CSV table of C-alpha atoms in Angstrom, one decimal:
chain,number,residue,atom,x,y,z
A,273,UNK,CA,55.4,86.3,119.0
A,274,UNK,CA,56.3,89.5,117.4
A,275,UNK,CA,55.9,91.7,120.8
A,276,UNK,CA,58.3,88.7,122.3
A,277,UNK,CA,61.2,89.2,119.8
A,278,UNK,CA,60.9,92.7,119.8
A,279,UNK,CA,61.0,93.2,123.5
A,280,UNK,CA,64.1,90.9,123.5
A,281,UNK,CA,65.8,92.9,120.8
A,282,UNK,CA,65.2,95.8,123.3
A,283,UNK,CA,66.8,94.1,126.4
A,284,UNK,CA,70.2,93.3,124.2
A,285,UNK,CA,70.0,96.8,122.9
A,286,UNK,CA,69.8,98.4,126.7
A,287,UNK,CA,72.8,96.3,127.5
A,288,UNK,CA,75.0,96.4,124.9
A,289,UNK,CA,74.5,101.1,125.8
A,290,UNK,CA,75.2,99.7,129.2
A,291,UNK,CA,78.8,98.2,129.2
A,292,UNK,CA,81.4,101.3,129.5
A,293,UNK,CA,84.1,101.2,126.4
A,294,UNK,CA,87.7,100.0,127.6
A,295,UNK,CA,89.7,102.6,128.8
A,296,UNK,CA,92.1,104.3,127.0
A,297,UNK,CA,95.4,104.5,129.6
A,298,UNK,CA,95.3,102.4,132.4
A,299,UNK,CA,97.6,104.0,135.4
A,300,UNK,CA,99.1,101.0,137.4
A,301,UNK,CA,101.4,102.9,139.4
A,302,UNK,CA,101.5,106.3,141.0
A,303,UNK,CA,98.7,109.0,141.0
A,304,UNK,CA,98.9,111.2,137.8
A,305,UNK,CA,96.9,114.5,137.8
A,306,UNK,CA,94.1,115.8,134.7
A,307,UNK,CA,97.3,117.3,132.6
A,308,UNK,CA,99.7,114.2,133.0
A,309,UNK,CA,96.9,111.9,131.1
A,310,UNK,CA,95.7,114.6,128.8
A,311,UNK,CA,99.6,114.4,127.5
A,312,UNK,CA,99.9,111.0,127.5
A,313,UNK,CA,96.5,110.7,125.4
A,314,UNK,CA,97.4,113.8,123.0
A,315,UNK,CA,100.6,111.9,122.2
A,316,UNK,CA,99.2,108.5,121.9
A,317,UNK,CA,96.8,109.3,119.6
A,318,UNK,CA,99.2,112.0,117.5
A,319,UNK,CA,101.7,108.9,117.3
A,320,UNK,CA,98.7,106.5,116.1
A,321,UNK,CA,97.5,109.2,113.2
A,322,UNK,CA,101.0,109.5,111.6
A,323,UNK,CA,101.4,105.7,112.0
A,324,UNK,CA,98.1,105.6,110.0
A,325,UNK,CA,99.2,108.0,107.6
A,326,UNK,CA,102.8,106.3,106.6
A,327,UNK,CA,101.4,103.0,105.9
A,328,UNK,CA,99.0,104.8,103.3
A,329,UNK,CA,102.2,106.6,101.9
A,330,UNK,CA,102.7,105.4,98.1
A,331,UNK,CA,106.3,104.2,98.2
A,332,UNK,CA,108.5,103.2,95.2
A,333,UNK,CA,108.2,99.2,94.6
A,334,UNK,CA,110.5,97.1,95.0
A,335,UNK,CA,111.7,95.1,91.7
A,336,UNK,CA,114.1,92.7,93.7
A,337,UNK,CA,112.7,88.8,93.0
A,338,UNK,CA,110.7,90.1,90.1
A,339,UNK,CA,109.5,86.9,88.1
A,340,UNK,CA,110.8,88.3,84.9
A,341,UNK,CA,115.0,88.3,85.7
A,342,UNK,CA,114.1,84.5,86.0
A,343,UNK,CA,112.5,84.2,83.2
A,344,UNK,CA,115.5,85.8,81.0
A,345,UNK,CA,118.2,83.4,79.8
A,346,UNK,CA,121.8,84.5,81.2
A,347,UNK,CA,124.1,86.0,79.8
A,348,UNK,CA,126.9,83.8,78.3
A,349,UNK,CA,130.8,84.7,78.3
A,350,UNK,CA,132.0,87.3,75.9
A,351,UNK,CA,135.8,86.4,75.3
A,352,UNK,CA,136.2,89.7,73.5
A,353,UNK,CA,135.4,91.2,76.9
A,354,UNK,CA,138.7,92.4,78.0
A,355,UNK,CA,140.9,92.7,75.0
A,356,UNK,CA,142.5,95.3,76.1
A,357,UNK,CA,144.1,94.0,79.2
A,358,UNK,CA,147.8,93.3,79.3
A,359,UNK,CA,148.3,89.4,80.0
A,360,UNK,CA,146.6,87.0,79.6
């Protein structure tokens, strides 16, 4: 039994090195040469590092909504507000 499941382990092991990885760029139209996809894949994965690296950024949080300016009581009227304006 043991020589069975190990030889089966084996046999998924061989195929899973088997199957190629999904290509990177996929060229549907026209016939690029070696430096037009070496570009395209430098500035893919240039554009996916610094994508990476501002969503690790620590940015300044935003206070809008917080729970505690609902929890404060308002503030009420003050007549003596504007005493110094002319009428009334």
């Amino acid at each position: 039994m043991a020589e069975n499941t190990e030889a089966t382990q084996n046999d998924q092991a061989a195929d899973n090195a088997e199957k190629p990885a999904r290509p990177f760029l996929k060229v549907i139209k026209g016939n690029p040469d070696a430096t037009q996809v070496a570009t395209l894949t430098t500035l893919f994965a240039v554009m996916a590092d610094q994508a990476a690296g501002a969503q690790q950024e620590e940015r300044e949080r935003n206070m809008w909504g917080d729970i505690s300016e609902q929890l404060s009581r308002p503030s009420t009227f003050n007549p003596n507000a504007f005493r110094n304006v002319q009428f009334y």
